[in-house]
XYZ file of C-alpha atoms in Angstrom:
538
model
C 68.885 92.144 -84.025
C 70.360 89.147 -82.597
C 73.835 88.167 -83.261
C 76.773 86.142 -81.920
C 77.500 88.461 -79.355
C 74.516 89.406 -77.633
C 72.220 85.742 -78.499
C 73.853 84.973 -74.746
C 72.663 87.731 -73.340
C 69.753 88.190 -70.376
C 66.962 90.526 -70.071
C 66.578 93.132 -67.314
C 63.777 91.029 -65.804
C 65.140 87.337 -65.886
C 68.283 89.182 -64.085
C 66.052 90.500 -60.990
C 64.436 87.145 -61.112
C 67.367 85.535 -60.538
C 67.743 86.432 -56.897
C 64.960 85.174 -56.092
C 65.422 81.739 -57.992
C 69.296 81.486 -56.294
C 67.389 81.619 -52.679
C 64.756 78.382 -54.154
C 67.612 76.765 -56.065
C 69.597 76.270 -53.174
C 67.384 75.414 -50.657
C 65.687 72.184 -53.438
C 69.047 71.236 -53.725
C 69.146 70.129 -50.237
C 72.349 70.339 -48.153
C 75.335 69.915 -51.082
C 73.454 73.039 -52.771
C 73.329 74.921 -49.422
C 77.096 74.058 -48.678
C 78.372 75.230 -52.278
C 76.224 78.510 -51.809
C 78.364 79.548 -49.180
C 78.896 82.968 -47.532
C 76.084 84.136 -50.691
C 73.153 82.603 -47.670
C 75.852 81.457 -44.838
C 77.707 84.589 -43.472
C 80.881 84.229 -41.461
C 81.315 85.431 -37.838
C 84.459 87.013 -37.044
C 86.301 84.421 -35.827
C 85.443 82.334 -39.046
C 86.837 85.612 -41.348
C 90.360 84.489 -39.194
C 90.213 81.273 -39.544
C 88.478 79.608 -42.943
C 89.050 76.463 -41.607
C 86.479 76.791 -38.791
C 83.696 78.083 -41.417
C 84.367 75.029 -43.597
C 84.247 72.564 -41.186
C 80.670 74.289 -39.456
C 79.222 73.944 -42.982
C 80.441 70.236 -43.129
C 78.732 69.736 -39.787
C 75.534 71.645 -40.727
C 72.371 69.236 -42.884
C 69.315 71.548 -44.547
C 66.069 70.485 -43.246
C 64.193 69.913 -46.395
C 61.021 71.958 -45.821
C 60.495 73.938 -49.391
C 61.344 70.531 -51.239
C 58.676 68.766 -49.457
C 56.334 71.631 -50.041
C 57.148 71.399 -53.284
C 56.460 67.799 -53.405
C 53.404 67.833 -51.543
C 51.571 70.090 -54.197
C 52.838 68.303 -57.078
C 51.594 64.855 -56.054
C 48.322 65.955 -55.130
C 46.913 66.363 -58.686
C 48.799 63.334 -60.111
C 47.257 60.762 -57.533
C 45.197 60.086 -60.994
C 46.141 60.249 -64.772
C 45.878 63.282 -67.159
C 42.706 62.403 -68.725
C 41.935 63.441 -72.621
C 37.754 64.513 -73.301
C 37.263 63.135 -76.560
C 40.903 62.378 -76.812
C 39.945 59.433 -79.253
C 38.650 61.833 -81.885
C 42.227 63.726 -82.123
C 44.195 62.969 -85.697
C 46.390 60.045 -85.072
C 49.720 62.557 -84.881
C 48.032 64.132 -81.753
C 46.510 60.978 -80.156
C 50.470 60.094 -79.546
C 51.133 62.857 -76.962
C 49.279 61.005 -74.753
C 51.382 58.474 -74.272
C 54.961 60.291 -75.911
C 54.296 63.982 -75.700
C 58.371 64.754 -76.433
C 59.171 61.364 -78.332
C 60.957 60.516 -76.022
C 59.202 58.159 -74.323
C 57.082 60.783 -71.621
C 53.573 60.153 -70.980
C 51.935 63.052 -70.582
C 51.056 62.831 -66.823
C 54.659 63.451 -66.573
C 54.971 66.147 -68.634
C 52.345 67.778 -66.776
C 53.663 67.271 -63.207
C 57.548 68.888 -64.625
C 55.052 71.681 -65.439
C 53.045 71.953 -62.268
C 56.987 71.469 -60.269
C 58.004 74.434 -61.934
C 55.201 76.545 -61.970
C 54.839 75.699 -57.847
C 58.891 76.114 -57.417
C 59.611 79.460 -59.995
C 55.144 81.033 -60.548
C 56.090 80.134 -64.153
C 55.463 77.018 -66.497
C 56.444 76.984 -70.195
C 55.893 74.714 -72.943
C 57.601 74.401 -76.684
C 55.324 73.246 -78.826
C 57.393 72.160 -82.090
C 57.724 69.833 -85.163
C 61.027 68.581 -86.931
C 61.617 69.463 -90.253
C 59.977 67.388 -92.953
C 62.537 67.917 -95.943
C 65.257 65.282 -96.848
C 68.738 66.619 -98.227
C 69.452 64.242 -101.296
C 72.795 65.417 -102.985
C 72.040 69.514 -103.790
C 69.083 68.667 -103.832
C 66.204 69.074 -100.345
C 63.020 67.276 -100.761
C 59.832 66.793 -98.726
C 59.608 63.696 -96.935
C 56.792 61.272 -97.948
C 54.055 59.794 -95.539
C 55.679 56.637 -94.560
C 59.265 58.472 -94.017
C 57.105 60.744 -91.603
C 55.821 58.030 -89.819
C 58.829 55.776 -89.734
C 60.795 58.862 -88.719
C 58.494 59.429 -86.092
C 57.848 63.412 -87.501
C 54.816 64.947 -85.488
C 54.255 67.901 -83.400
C 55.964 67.288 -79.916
C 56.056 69.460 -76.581
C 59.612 70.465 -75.274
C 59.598 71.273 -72.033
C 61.419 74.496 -70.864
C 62.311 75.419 -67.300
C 61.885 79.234 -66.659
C 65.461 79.198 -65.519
C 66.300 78.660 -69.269
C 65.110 81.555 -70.471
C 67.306 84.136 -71.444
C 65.329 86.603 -73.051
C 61.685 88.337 -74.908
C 60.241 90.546 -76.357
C 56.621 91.808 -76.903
C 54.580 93.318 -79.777
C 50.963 95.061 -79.294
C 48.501 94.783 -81.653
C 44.951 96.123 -81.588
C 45.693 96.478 -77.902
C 47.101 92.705 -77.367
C 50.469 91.605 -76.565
C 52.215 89.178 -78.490
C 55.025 87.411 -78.124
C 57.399 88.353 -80.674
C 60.872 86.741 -79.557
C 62.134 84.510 -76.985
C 65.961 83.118 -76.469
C 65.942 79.415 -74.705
C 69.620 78.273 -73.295
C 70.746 74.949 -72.545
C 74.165 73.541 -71.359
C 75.494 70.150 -71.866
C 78.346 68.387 -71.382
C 80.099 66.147 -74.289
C 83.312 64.210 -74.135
C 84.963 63.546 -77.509
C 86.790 60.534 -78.981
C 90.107 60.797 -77.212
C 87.811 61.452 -74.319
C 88.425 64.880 -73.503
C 85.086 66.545 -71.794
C 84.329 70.176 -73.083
C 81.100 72.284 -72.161
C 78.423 73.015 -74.844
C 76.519 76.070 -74.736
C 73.399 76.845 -77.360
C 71.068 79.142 -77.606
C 67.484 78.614 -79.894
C 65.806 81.955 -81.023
C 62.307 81.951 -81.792
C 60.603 84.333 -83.548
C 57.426 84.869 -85.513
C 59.361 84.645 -88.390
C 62.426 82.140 -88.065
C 64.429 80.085 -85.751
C 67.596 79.692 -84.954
C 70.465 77.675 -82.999
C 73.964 79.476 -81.764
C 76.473 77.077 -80.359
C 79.462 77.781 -77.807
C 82.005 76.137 -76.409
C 83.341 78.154 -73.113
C 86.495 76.935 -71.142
C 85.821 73.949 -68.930
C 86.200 75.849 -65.337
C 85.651 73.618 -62.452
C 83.379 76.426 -59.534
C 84.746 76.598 -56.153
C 82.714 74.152 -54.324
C 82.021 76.356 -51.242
C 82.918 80.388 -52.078
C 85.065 81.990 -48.852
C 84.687 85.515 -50.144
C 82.951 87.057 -46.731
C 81.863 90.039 -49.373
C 79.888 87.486 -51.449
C 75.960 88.299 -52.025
C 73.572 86.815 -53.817
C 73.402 90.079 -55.990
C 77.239 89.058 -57.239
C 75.584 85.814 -57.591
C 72.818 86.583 -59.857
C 75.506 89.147 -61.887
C 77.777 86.185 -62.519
C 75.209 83.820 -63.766
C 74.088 86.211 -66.224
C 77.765 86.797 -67.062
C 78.316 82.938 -67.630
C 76.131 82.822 -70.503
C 77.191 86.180 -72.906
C 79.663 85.796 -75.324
C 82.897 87.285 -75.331
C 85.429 88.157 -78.053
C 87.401 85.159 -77.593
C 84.752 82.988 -77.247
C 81.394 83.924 -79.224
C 78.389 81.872 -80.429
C 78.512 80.463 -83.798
C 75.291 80.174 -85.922
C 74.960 76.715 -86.734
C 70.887 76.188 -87.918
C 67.965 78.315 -89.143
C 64.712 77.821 -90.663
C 61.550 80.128 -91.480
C 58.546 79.563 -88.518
C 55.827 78.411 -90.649
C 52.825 78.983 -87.921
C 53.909 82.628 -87.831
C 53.516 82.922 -84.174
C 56.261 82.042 -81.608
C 55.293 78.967 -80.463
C 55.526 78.766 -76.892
C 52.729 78.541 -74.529
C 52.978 79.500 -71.029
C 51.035 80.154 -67.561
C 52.173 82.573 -64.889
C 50.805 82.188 -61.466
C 52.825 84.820 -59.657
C 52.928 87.812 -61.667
C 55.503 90.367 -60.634
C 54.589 93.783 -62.241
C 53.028 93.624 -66.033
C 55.488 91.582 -67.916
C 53.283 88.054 -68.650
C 56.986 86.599 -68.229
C 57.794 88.182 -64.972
C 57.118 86.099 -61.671
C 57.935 85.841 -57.991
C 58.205 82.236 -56.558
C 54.605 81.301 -54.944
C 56.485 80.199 -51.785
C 59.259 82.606 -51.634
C 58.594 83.281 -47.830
C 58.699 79.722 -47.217
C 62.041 79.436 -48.700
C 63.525 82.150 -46.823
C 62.185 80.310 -43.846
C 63.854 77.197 -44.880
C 67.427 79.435 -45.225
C 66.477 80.748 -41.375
C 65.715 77.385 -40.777
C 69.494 76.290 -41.992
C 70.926 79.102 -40.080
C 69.793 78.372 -36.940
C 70.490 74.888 -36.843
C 74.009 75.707 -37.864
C 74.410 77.559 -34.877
C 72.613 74.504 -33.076
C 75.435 72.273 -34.482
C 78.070 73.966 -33.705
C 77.164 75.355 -30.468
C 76.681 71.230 -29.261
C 79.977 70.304 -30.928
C 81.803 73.037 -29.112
C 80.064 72.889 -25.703
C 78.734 68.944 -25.670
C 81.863 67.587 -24.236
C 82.912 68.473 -21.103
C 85.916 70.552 -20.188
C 88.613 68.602 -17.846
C 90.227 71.300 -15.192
C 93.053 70.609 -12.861
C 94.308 72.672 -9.958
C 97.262 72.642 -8.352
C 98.593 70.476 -11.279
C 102.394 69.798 -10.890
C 105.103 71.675 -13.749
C 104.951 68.830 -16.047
C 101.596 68.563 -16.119
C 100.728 72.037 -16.119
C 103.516 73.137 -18.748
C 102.381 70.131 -21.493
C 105.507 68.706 -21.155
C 103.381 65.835 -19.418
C 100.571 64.525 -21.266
C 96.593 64.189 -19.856
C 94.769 61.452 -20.965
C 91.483 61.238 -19.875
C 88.433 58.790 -21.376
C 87.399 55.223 -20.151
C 90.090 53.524 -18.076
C 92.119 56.666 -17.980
C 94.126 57.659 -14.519
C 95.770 60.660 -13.806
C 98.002 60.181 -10.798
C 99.610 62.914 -8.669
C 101.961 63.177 -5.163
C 100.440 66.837 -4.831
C 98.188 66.641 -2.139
C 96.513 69.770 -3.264
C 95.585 68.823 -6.489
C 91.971 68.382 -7.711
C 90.382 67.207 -10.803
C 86.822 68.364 -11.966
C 85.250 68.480 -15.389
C 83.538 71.614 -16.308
C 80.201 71.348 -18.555
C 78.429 74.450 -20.252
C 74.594 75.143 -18.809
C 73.458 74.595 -22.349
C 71.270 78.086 -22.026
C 72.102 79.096 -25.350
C 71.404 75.307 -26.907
C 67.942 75.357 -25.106
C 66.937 78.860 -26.794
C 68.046 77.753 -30.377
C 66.240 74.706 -30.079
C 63.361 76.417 -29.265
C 64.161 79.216 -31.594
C 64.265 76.128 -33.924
C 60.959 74.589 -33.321
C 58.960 77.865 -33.923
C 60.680 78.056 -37.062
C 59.574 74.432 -38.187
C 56.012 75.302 -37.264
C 56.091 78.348 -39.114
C 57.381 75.935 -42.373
C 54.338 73.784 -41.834
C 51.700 76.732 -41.930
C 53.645 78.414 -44.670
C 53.884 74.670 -46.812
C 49.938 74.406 -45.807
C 48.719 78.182 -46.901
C 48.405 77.130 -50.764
C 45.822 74.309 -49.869
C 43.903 76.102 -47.289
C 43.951 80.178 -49.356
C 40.923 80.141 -51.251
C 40.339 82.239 -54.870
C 37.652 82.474 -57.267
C 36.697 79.344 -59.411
C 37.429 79.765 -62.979
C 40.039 81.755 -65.673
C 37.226 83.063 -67.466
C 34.466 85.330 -66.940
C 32.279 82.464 -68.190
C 33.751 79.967 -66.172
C 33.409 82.870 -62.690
C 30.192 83.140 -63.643
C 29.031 79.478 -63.900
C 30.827 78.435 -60.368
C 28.849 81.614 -58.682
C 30.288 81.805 -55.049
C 32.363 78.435 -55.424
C 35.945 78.595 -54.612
C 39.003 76.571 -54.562
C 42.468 76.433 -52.943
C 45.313 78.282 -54.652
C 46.974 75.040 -55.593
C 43.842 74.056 -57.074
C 43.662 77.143 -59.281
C 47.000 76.312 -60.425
C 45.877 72.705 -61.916
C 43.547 74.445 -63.583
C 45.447 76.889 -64.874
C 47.800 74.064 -66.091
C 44.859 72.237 -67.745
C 44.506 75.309 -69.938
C 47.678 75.411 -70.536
C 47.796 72.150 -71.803
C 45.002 72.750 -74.041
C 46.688 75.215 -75.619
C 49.318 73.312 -76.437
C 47.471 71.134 -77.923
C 45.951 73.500 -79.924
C 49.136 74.787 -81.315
C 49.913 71.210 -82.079
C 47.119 70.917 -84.042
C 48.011 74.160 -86.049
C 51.588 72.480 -86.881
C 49.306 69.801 -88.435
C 47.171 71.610 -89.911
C 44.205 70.436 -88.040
C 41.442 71.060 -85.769
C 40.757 69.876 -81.986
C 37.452 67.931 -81.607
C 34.992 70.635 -80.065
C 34.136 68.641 -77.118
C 38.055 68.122 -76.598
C 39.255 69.116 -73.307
C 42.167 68.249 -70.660
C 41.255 67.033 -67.372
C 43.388 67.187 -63.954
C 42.223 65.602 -61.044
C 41.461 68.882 -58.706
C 39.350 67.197 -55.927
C 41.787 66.353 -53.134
C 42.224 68.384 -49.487
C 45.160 68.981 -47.334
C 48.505 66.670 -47.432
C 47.292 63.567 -44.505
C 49.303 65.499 -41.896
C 46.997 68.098 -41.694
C 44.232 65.608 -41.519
C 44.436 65.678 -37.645
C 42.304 69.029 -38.184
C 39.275 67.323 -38.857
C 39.369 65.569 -35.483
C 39.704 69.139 -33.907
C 36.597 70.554 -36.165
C 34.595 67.068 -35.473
C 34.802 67.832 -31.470
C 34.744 71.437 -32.273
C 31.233 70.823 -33.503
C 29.920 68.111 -31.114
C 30.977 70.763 -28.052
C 28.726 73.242 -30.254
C 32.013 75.823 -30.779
C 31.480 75.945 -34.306
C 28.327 76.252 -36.508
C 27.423 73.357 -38.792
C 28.010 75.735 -41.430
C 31.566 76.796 -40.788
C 32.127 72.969 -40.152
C 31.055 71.945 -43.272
C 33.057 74.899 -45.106
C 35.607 73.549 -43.055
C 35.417 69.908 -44.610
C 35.121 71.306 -48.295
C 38.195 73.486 -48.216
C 40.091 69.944 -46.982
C 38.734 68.244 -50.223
C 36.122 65.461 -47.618
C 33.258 67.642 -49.302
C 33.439 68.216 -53.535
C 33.174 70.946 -54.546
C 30.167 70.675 -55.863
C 27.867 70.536 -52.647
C 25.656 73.242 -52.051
C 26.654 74.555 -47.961
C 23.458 75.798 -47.883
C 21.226 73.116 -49.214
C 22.633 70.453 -47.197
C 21.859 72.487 -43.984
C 18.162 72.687 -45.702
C 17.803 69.340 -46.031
C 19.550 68.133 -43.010
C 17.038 70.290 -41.031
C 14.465 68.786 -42.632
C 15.247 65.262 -41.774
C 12.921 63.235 -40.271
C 14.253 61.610 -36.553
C 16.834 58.969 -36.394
C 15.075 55.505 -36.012
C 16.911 55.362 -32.569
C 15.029 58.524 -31.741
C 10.994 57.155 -32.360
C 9.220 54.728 -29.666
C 7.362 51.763 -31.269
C 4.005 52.566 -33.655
C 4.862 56.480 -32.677
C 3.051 56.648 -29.644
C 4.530 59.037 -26.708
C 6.639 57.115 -24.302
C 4.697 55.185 -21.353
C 4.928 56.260 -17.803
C 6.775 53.374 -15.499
C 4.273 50.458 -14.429
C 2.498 52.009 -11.073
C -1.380 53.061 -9.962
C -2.929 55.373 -11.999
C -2.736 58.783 -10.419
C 0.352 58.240 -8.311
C 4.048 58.569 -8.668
C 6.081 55.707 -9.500
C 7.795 53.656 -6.849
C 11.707 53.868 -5.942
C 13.044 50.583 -5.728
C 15.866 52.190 -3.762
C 13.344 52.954 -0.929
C 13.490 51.228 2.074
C 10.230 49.013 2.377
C 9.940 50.027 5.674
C 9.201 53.554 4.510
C 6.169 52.845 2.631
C 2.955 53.637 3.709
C 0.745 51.338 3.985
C -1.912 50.178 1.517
């Protein structure tokens, strides 16, 4: 039974999730994210545990190369090069026509709402969707009325989609019945900030509950504390990590959730529609990050080129050395300047002057340490366009495509276009409606690799023309880029293509078999490199 002090509380799973979503947080968040992570993905050497000052200042000189962003970003534009489009979208009820163009009245077209979901479902394996409707009922005096038509309308009260990251989700549970699981219960948390009338800022914390039955909305308001900005614990772990963020949201004592709305759930399901991508064990709501190696890549990626940084600042500029340096000079007492225009003089006959430079050994290896590691971000940003898995989320829809496949990031579109459909479908039972049966959701799915793998097909073309490859593997080569549809047949076009009659360049005129060169019948024809001299006579 949820109450005000365990609403704020996580569940086992979304706790274990968390250190995976810390490592992906971080590393989107580009180089601020990375620096306020701290010793949790930076660790300290030993002479940084002496000195703090040195670890702050190689973090200040360190920048995140952003290869999981762009990964990120790469996959997400591809589907959204075109508009969501809406099959038989027209014949919707007017209330559901409008999510087309203001899916969370709010002003977001639904091409946007469905590239927040693909970003998350690429960045966490999860996407999530709340499908809901405002309450129709007017409070006049004691009394509560329902609304009338036109106060709908001009109200702007409709089924809408709210769009949840899986980071906001606190906690489930499930429910079997005749062998199916059914979402029962599910806690969504959001945190806001607010600044009053005097204009004092104070953190808001709430919690919605859904579940079959009811809803309902807790409210918090936690002390204001401002987070170290980078943590100089050397004991810090991401596993303290995860435990305080769970922490941050429970109530305590002094400071619990207050109950502040309820209502019943008229649609008697919870309704919340999801996709998972990247399952993690059997809970629908449990999922790995798609391209978790790639972001502990991009965290080797920032380590090394710390150690790049501040191996050049410490060893870039040379080292001044001075022998046989008089008591002044050698004590302090008698300051060195050195730089552009600078002159050290000396009556010591035996002193000498060098500057002493570093080999830059270790610099050489990191850089190439470093270049390895930016290769391996490009195959491991690639593998989602070039892995290949069954067509179809349905037995029917297996069936249909036979032996055609498509890239994992194209199986994710389509996973999101059924996704979408069901949220529309849940829309429709707010309404009290019915979706058109030809209605379906449409995501543009035929595109290839991001354009800087597109130096490939140069490789395949000459891999082809030198005969390396099989026209078969080439062309199963161009369809897994997206330059072939999907929907060519491999096989046929080798058919047909071996059927072909010659090129025109290929036939001699009316068909006939090429002439021998102009000479006597019966002899060979003449070289007019032959000296005449050499010619028998006639």
């Amino acid at each position: 039974m949820i109450d005000a002090q365990t609403v704020g509380r996580w569940h086992s799973q979304r706790k274990l999730m968390e250190i995976d979503r810390l490592v992906t947080r971080a590393v989107r968040g580009g180089t601020t994210s990375m620096r306020a992570a701290g010793t949790s993905l930076t660790p300290m050497d030993f002479r940084e545990r002496q000195q703090r000052d040195e670890y702050a200042a190689r973090l200040a000189r360190t920048v995140l190369f952003p290869a999981y962003d762009d990964a990120i970003g790469a996959i997400v534009d591809k589907p959204f090069q075109q508009p969501v489009k809406l099959e038989e979208g027209d014949s919707l009820p007017p209330d559901l026509q409008a999510l087309e163009y203001d899916c969370d009245r709010e002003c977001t077209p639904l091409t946007e709402m469905a590239r927040r979901l693909l970003d998350a479902m690429a960045d966490t394996g999860l996407a999530m969707l709340l499908v809901d409707k405002p309450s129709v009922t007017v409070q006049e005096g004691e009394t509560v009325r329902v609304m009338r038509m036109d106060e709908e309308e001009a109200a702007d009260i409709r089924p809408y989609f709210a769009f949840v990251h899986p980071d906001a989700v606190l906690s489930w549970s499930w429910r079997t019945q005749n062998g199916k699981r059914i979402l029962s219960m599910i806690s969504i948390f959001d945190e806001s900030s607010e600044v009053d009338a005097q204009g004092h800022e104070q953190i808001v914390q709430t919690v919605r509950v859904w579940t079959e039955q009811d809803w309902s909305l807790w409210k918090r308001i936690p002390k204001l504390t401002m987070p170290q900005s980078v943590p100089m614990d050397p004991k810090a772990s991401i596993d303290m990590t995860a435990k305080d963020a769970a922490i941050s949201t429970a109530a305590t004592e002094t400071e619990p959730y207050a109950l502040v709305d309820s209502g019943a759930n008229p649609l008697g399901v919870v309704p919340v529609v999801f996709r998972n991508v990247s399952m993690k064990g059997s809970d629908p709501l449990v999922a790995r990050p798609p391209l978790m190696d790639l972001a502990w890549k991009n965290v080797d990626d920032w380590l090394v080129t710390s150690s790049l940084s501040n191996n050049l600042h410490w060893h870039g500029t040379p080292m001044l050395v001075i022998a046989g340096a008089t008591n002044d000079v050698a004590d302090g007492s008698k300051p060195v300047v050195f730089g552009a225009g600078a002159m050290l003089a000396s009556s010591d006959p035996q002193m000498s002057v060098q500057f002493v430079e570093s080999s830059g050994a270790a610099a050489k290896q990191l850089a190439e340490r470093l270049e390895q590691i930016r290769q391996d971000e490009q195959q491991l940003g690639l593998a989602p366009f070039m892995e290949q898995v069954a067509a179809g989320s349905t037995a029917t829809a297996v069936e249909a495509a036979g032996s055609r496949t498509q890239s994992r990031v194209q199986s994710w579109v389509e996973c999101l276009e059924w996704m979408l459909y069901d949220a529309y479908k849940m829309a429709a039972r707010w309404s009290n409606e019915e979706l058109p049966e030809d209605f379906d959701v449409d995501i543009y799915r035929d595109f290839g690799l991001p354009t800087r793998a597109q130096t490939d097909l140069q490789a395949l073309a000459a891999a082809r023309t030198a005969k390396d490859i099989s026209q078969e593997t080439y062309l199963r080569e161009l369809q897994k880029r997206g330059v072939l549809g999907d929907e060519v047949d491999i096989e046929a076009e080798i058919t047909e293509t071996e059927n072909e009659q010659p090129a025109l360049g290929e036939l001699t005129p009316f068909g006939m078999p090429p002439q021998p060169p102009p000479g006597r019948p019966g002899q060979p024809p003449q070289d007019s490199s032959a000296d005449p001299e050499d010619t028998p006579p006639q």
